[in-house]
mmCIF file of C-alpha atoms in Angstrom:
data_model
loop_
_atom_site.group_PDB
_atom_site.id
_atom_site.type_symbol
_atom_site.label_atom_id
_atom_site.label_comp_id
_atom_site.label_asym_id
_atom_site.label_seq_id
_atom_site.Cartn_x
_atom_site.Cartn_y
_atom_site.Cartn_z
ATOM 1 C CA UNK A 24 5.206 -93.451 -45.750
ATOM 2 C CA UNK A 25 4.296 -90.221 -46.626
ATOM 3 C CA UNK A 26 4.803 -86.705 -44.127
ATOM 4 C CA UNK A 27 0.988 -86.715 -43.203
ATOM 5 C CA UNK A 28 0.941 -90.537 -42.395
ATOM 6 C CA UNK A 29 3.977 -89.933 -40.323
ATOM 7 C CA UNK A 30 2.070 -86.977 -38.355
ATOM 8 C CA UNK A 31 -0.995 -88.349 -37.688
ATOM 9 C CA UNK A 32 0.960 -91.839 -36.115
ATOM 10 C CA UNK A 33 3.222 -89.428 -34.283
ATOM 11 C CA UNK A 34 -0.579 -87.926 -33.062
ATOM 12 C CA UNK A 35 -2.121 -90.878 -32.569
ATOM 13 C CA UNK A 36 0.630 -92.027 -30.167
ATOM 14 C CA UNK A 37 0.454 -88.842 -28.077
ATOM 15 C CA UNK A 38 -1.158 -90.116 -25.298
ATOM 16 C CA UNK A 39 -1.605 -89.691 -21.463
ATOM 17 C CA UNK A 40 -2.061 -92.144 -18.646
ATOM 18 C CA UNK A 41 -5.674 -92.534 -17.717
ATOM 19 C CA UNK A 42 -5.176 -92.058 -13.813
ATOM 20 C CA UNK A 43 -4.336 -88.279 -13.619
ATOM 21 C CA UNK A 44 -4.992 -86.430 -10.216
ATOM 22 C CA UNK A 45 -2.837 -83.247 -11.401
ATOM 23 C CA UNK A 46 -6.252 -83.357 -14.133
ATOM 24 C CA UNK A 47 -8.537 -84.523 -11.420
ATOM 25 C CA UNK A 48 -7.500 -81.290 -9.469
ATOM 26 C CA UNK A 49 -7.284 -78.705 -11.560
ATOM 27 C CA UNK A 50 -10.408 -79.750 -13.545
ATOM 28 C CA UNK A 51 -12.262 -80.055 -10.316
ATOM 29 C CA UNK A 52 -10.891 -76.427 -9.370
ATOM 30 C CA UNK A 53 -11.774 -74.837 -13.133
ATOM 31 C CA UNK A 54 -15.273 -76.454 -12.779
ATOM 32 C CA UNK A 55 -16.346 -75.323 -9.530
ATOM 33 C CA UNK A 56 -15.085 -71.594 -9.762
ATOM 34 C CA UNK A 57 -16.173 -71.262 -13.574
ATOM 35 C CA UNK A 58 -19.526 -72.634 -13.029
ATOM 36 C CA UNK A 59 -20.341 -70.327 -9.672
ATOM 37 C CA UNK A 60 -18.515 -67.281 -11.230
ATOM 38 C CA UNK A 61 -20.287 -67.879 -15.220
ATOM 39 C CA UNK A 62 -24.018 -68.440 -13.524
ATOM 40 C CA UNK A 63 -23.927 -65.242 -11.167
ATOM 41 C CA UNK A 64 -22.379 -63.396 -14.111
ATOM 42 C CA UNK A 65 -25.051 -64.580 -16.564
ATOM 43 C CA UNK A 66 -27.590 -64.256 -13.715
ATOM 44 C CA UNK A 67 -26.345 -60.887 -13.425
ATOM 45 C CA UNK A 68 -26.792 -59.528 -16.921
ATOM 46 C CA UNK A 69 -29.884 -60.946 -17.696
ATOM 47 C CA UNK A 70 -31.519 -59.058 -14.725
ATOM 48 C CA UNK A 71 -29.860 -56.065 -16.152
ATOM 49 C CA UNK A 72 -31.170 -56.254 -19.363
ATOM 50 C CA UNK A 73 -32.558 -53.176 -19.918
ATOM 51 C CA UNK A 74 -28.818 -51.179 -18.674
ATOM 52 C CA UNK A 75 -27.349 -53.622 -21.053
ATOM 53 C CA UNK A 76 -24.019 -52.240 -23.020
ATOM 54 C CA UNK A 77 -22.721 -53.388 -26.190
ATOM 55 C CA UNK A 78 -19.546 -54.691 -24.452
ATOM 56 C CA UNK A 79 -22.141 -56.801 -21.721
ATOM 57 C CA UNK A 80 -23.689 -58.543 -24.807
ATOM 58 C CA UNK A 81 -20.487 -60.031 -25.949
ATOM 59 C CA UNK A 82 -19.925 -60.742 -22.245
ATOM 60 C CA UNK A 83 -23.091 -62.570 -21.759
ATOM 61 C CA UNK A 84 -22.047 -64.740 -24.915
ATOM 62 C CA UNK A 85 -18.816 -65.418 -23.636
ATOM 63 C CA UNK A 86 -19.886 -66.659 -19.972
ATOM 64 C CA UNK A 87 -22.125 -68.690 -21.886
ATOM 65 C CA UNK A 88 -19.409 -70.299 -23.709
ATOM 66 C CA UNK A 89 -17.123 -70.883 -20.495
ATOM 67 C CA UNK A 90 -19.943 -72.334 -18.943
ATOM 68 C CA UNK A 91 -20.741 -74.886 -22.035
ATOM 69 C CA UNK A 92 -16.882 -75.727 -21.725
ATOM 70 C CA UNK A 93 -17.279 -76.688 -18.046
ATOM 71 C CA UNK A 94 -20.206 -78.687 -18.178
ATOM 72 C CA UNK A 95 -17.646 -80.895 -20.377
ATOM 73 C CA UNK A 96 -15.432 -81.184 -17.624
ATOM 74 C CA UNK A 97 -17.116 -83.865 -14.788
ATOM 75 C CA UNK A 98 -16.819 -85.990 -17.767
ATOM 76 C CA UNK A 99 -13.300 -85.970 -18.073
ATOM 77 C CA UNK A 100 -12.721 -86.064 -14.247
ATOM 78 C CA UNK A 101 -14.469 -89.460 -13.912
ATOM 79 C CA UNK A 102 -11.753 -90.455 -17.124
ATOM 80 C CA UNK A 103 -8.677 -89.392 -14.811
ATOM 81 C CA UNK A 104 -10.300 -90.800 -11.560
ATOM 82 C CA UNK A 105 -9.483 -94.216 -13.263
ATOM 83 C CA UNK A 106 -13.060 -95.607 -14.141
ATOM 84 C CA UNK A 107 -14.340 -97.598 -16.963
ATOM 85 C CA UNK A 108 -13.330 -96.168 -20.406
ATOM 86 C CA UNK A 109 -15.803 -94.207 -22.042
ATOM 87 C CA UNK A 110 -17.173 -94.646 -25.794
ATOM 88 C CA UNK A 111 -14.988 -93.212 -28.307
ATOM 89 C CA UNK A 112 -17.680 -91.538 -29.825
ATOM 90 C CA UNK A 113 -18.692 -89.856 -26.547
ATOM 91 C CA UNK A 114 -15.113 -88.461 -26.095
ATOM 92 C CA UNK A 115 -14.672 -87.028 -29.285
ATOM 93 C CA UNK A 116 -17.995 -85.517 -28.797
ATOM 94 C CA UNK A 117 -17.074 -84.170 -25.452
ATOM 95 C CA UNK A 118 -13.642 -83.093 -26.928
ATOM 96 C CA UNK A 119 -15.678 -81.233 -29.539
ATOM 97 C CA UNK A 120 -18.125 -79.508 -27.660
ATOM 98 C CA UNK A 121 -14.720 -78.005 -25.573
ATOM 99 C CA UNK A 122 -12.903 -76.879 -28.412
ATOM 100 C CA UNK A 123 -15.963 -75.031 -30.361
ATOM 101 C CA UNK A 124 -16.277 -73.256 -26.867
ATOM 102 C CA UNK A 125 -12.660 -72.518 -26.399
ATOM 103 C CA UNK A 126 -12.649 -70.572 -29.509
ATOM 104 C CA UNK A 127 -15.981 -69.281 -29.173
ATOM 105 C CA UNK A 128 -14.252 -67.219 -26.135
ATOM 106 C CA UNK A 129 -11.306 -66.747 -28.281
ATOM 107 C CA UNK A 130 -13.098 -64.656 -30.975
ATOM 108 C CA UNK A 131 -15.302 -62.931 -28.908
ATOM 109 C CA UNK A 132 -12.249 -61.290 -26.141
ATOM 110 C CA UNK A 133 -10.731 -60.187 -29.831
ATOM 111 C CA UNK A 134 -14.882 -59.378 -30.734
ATOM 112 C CA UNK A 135 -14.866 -57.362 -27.122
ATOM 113 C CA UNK A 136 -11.184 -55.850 -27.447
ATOM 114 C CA UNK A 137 -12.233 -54.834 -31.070
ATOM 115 C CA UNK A 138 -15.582 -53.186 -29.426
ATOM 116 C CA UNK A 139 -14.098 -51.147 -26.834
ATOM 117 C CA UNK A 140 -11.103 -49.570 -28.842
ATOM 118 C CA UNK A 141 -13.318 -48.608 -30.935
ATOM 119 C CA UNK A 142 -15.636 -46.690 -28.563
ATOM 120 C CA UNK A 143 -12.691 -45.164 -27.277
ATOM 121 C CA UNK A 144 -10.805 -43.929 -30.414
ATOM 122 C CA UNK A 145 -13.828 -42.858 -32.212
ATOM 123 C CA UNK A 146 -16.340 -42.064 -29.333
ATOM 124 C CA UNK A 147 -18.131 -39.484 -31.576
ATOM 125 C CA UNK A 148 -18.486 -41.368 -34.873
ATOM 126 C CA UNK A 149 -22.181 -42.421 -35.802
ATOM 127 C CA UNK A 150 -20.762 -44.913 -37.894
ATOM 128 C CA UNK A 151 -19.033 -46.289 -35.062
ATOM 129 C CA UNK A 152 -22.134 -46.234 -32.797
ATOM 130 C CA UNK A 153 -24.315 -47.817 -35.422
ATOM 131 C CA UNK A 154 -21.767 -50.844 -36.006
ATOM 132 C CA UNK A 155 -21.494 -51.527 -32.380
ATOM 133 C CA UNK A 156 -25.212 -51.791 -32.312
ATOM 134 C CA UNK A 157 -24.594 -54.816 -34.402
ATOM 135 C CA UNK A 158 -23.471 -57.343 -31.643
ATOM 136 C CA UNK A 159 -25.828 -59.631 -31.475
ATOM 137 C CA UNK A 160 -25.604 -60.250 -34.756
ATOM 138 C CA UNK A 161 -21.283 -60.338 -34.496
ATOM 139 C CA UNK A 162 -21.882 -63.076 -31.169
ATOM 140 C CA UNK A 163 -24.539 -65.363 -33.780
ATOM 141 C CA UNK A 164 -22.129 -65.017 -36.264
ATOM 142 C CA UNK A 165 -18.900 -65.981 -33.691
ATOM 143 C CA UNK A 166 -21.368 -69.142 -33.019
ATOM 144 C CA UNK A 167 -22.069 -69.877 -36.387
ATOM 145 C CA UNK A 168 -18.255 -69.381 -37.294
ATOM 146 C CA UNK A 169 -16.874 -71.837 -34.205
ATOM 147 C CA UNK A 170 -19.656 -74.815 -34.893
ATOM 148 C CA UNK A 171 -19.626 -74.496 -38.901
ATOM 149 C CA UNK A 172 -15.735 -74.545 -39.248
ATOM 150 C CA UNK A 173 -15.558 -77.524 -36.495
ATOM 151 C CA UNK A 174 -18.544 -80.036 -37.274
ATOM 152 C CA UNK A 175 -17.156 -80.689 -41.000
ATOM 153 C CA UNK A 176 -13.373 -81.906 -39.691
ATOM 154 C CA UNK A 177 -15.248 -84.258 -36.868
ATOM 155 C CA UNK A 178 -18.069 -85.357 -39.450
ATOM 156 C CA UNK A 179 -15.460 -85.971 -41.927
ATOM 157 C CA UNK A 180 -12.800 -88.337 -39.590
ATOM 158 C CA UNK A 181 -13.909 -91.534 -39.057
ATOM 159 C CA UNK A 182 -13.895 -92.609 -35.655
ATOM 160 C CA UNK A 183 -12.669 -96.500 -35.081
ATOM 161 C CA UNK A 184 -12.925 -98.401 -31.951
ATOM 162 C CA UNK A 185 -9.326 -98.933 -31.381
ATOM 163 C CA UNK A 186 -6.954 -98.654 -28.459
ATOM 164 C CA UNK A 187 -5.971 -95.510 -29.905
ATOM 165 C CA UNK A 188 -9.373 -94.013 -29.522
ATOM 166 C CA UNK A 189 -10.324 -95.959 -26.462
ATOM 167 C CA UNK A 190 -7.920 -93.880 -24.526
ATOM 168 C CA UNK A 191 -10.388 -91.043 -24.716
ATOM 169 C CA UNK A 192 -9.399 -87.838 -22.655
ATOM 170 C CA UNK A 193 -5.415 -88.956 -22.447
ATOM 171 C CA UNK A 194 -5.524 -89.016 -26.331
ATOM 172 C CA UNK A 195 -5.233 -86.101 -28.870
ATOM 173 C CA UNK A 196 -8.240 -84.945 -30.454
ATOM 174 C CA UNK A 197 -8.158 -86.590 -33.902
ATOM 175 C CA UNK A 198 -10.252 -83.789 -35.342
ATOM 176 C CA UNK A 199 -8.498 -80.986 -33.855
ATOM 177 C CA UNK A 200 -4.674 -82.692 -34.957
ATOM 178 C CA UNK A 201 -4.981 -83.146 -38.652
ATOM 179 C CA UNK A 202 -2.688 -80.976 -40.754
ATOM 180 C CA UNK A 203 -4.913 -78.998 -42.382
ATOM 181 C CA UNK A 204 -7.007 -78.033 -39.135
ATOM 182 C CA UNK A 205 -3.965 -77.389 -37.279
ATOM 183 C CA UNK A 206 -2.930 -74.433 -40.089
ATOM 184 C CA UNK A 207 -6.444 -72.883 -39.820
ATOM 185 C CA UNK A 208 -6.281 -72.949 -36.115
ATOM 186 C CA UNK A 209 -2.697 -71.444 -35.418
ATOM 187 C CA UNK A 210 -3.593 -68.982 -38.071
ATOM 188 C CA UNK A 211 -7.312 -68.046 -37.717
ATOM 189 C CA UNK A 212 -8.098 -69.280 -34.293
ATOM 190 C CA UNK A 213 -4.995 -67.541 -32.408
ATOM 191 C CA UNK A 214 -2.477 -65.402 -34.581
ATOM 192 C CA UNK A 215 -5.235 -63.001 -35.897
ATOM 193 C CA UNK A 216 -7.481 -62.953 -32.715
ATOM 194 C CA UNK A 217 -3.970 -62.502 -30.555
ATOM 195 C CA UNK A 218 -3.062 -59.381 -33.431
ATOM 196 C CA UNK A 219 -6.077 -57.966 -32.772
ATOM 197 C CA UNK A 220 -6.154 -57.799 -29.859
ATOM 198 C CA UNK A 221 -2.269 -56.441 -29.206
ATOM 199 C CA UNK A 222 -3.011 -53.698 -31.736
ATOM 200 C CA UNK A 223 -6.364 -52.780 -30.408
ATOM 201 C CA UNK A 224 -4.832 -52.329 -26.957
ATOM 202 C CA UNK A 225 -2.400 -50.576 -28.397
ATOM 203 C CA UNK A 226 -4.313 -47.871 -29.673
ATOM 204 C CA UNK A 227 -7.021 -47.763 -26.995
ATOM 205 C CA UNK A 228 -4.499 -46.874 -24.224
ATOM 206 C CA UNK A 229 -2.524 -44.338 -26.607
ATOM 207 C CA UNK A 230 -6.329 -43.241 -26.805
ATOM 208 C CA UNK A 231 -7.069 -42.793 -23.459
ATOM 209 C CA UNK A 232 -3.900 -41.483 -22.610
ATOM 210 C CA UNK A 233 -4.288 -38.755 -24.585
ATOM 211 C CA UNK A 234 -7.822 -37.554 -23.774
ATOM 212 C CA UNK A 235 -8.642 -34.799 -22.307
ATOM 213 C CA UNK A 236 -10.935 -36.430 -19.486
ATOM 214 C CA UNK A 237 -7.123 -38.398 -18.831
ATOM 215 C CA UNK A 238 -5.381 -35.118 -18.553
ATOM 216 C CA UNK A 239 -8.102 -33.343 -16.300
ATOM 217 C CA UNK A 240 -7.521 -36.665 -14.330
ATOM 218 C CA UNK A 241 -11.051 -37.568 -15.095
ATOM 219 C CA UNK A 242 -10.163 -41.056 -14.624
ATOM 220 C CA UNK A 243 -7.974 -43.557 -13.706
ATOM 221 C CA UNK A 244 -5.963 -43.723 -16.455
ATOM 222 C CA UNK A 245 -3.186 -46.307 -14.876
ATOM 223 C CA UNK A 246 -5.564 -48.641 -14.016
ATOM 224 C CA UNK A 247 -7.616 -48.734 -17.272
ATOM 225 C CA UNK A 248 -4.276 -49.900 -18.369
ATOM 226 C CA UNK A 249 -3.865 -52.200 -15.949
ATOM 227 C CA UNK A 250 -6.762 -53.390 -16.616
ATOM 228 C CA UNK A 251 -6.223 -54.039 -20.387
ATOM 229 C CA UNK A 252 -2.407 -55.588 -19.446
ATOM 230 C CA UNK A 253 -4.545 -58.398 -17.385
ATOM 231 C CA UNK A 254 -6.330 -59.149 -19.861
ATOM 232 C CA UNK A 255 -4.102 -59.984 -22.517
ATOM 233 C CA UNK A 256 -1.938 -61.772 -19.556
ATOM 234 C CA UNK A 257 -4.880 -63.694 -19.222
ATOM 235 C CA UNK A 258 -5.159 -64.321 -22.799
ATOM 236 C CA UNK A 259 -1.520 -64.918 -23.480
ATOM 237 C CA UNK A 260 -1.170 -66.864 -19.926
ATOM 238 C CA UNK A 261 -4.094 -69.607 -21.089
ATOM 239 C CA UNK A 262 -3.652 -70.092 -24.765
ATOM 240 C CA UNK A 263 -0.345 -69.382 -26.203
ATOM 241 C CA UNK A 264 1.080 -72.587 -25.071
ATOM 242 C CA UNK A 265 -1.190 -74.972 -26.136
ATOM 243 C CA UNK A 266 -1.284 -73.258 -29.502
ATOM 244 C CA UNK A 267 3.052 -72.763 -29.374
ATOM 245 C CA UNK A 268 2.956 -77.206 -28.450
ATOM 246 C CA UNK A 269 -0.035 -77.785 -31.526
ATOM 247 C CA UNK A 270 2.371 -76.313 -33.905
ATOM 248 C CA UNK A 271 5.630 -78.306 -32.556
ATOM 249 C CA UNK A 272 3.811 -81.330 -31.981
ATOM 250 C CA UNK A 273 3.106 -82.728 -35.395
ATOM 251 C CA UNK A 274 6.537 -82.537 -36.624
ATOM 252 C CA UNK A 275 8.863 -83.243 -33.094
ATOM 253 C CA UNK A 276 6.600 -85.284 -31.548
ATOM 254 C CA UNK A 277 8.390 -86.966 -28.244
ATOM 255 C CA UNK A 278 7.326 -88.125 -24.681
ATOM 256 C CA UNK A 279 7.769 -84.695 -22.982
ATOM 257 C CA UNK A 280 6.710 -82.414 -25.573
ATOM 258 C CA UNK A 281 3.579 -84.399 -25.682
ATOM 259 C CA UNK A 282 3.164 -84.241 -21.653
ATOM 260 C CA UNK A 283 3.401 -80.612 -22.150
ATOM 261 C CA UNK A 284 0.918 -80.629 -25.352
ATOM 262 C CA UNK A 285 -1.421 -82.342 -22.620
ATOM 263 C CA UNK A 286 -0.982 -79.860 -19.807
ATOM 264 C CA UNK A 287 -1.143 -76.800 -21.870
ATOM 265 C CA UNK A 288 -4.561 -78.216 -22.556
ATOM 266 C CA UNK A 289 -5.319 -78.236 -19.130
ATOM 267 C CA UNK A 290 -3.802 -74.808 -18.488
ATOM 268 C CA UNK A 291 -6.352 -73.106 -21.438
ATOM 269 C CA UNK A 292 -9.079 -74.466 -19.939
ATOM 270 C CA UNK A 293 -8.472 -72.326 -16.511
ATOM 271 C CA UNK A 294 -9.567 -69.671 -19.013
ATOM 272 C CA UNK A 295 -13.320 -70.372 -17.818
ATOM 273 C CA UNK A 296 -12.552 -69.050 -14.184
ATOM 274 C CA UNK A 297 -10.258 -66.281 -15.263
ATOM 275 C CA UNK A 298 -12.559 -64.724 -18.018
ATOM 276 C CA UNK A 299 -15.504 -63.572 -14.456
ATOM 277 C CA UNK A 300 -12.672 -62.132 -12.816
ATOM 278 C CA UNK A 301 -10.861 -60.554 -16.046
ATOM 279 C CA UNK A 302 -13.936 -58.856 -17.490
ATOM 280 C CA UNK A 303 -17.294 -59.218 -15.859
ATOM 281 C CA UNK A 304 -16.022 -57.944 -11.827
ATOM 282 C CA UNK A 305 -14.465 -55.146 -13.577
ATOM 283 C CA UNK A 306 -17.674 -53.410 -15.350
ATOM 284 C CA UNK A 307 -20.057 -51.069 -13.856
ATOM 285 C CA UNK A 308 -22.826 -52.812 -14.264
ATOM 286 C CA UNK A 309 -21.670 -55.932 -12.156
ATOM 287 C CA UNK A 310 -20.347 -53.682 -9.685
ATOM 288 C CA UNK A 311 -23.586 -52.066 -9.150
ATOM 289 C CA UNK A 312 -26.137 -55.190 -9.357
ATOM 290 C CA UNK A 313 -23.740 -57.265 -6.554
ATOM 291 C CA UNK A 314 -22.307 -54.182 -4.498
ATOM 292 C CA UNK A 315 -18.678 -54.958 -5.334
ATOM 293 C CA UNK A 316 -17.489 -52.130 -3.301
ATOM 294 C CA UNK A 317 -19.025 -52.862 -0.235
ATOM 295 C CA UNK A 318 -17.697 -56.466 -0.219
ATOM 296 C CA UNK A 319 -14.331 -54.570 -1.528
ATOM 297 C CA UNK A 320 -14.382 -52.198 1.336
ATOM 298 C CA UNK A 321 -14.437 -54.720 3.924
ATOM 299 C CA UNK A 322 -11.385 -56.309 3.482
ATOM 300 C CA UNK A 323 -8.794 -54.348 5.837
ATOM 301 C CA UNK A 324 -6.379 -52.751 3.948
ATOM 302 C CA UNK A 325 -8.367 -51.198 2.220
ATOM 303 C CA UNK A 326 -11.044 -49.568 4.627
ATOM 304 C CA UNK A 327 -9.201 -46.509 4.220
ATOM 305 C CA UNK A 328 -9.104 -45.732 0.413
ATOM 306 C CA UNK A 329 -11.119 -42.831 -0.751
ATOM 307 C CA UNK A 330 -13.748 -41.707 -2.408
ATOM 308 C CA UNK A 331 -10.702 -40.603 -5.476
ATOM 309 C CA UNK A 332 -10.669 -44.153 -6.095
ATOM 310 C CA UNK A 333 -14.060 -44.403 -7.236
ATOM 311 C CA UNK A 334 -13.159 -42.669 -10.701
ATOM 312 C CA UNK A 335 -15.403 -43.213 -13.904
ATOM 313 C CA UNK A 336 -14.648 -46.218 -16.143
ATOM 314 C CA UNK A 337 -16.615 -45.594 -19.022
ATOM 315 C CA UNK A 338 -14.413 -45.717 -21.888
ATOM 316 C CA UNK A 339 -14.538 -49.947 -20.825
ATOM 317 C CA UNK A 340 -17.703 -50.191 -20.284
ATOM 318 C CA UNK A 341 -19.841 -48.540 -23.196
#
């Protein structure tokens, strides 16, 4: 029996019970606070169309892709209620559809981390202003990118109607485990977006740090790096073990490490509610349309901060 043989059995036997209410609750949470938090946000930026920033198209793109992932979700809740099994075919699509969104959002935080260190290292550069008029074009081409390298792998598998499959959500994705799709995705679908986005930080706070508007105390320099720590937490937090447990679990594939495999799944997909709160509460233009500092000031301890705190953050939001 050859290595790849070996693998996929090891994959195939990866499975979960069906009746899950850890999955039932988390799923439930994810779905309710990522489909509230994605609609206002879209709702949001749509109205503000015409104020729109370069950084608040890849933002619209990317509530639009946590809000495809969730729609996935009910789905998957009725699995771990206990009900009647589902069609193999519809949870591989299902599956699908979650994945292609999952790294849709991937590429475009590294598309929007990319974006905004480059408005702040090179503020002045046409070039730079020109290419950043480009992203609509960079969010068809994420789109294009996530479906295109996805639908071949799923087309290409052929799906049987065997227990294996029949176990739906509490099995692995069969398109998503196969040794060759597992390479591309631990190296194009997390190491280079995760590199970009560690450098780009990088160099956007050594940026800031050392402008001049920083120095005058122009703005709030700490917190625009606070700001940029969360959201690589965020990133880190939600997808580095599921991608750490796809790379173990083809070769040391056992009970627990395949529990894990099945909960860091479940942990990248509270990405969807974390992405509103990251990103979209934390521009200008959300702040202004909803009257986030209004809401903000009427919360006790802090009716008494001043009018310092309302410093300028436009190096993140161009």
């Amino acid at each position: 029996m050859s290595k790849d043989t070996m693998s996929n059995n090891s994959m195939d036997n990866c499975t979960i019970s069906q009746e899950n209410y850890a999955f039932v609750a988390v799923y439930s949470l994810v779905f309710l606070t990522s489909l509230v938090l994605n609609l206002t946000a879209l709702v949001i930026f749509f109205r503000s169309a015409k104020s729109r920033s370069h950084t608040t198209v890849y933002m619209t793109n990317l509530a639009l892709a946590d809000l495809l992932l969730v729609l996935t979700l009910p789905m998957r809740i009725y699995y771990h209620l206990g009900y009647k099994l589902l069609s193999s075919r519809l949870c591989e699509i299902l599956g699908l559809v979650l994945l292609v969104n999952m790294y849709g959002s991937i590429f475009l935080l590294t598309c929007m981390s990319f974006d905004r260190c480059m408005a702040v290292c090179f503020p002045m550069s046409s070039r730079v202003k020109e290419a950043r008029k480009k992203a609509p074009f960079v969010c068809l081409g994420v789109w294009m990118l996530t479906i295109g390298a996805s639908l071949p792998v799923y087309i290409s598998k052929e799906i049987k109607e065997t227990k294996s499959s029949l176990i739906c959500f509490g099995n692995s994705p069969i398109y998503a485990t196969q040794p060759g799709a597992v390479a591309a995705t631990l190296t194009v679908g997390f190491t280079i977006p995760l590199t970009t986005m560690l450098v780009c930080s990088f160099f956007m706070i050594r940026a800031i740090d050392r402008s001049t508007v920083a120095k005058m105390k122009m703005i709030n320099s700490p917190k625009i790096q606070r700001m940029v720590a969360a959201n690589l937490t965020v990133f880190l937090v939600c997808f580095l073990p599921y991608h750490l447990l796809l790379g173990l679990l083809p070769k040391y594939s056992n009970p627990t490490l395949c529990t894990a495999f099945h909960y860091s799944f479940l942990v990248a997909c509270l990405n969807a509610s974390l992405d509103p709160i990251a990103y979209y509460f934390t521009t200008e233009t959300f702040q202004d349309k909803v009257d986030m500092e209004n809401v903000w000031r009427m919360l006790p301890k802090h009716n008494h901060i001043s009018d310092k705190k309302q410093q300028s953050e436009v190096p993140l939001n161009t």
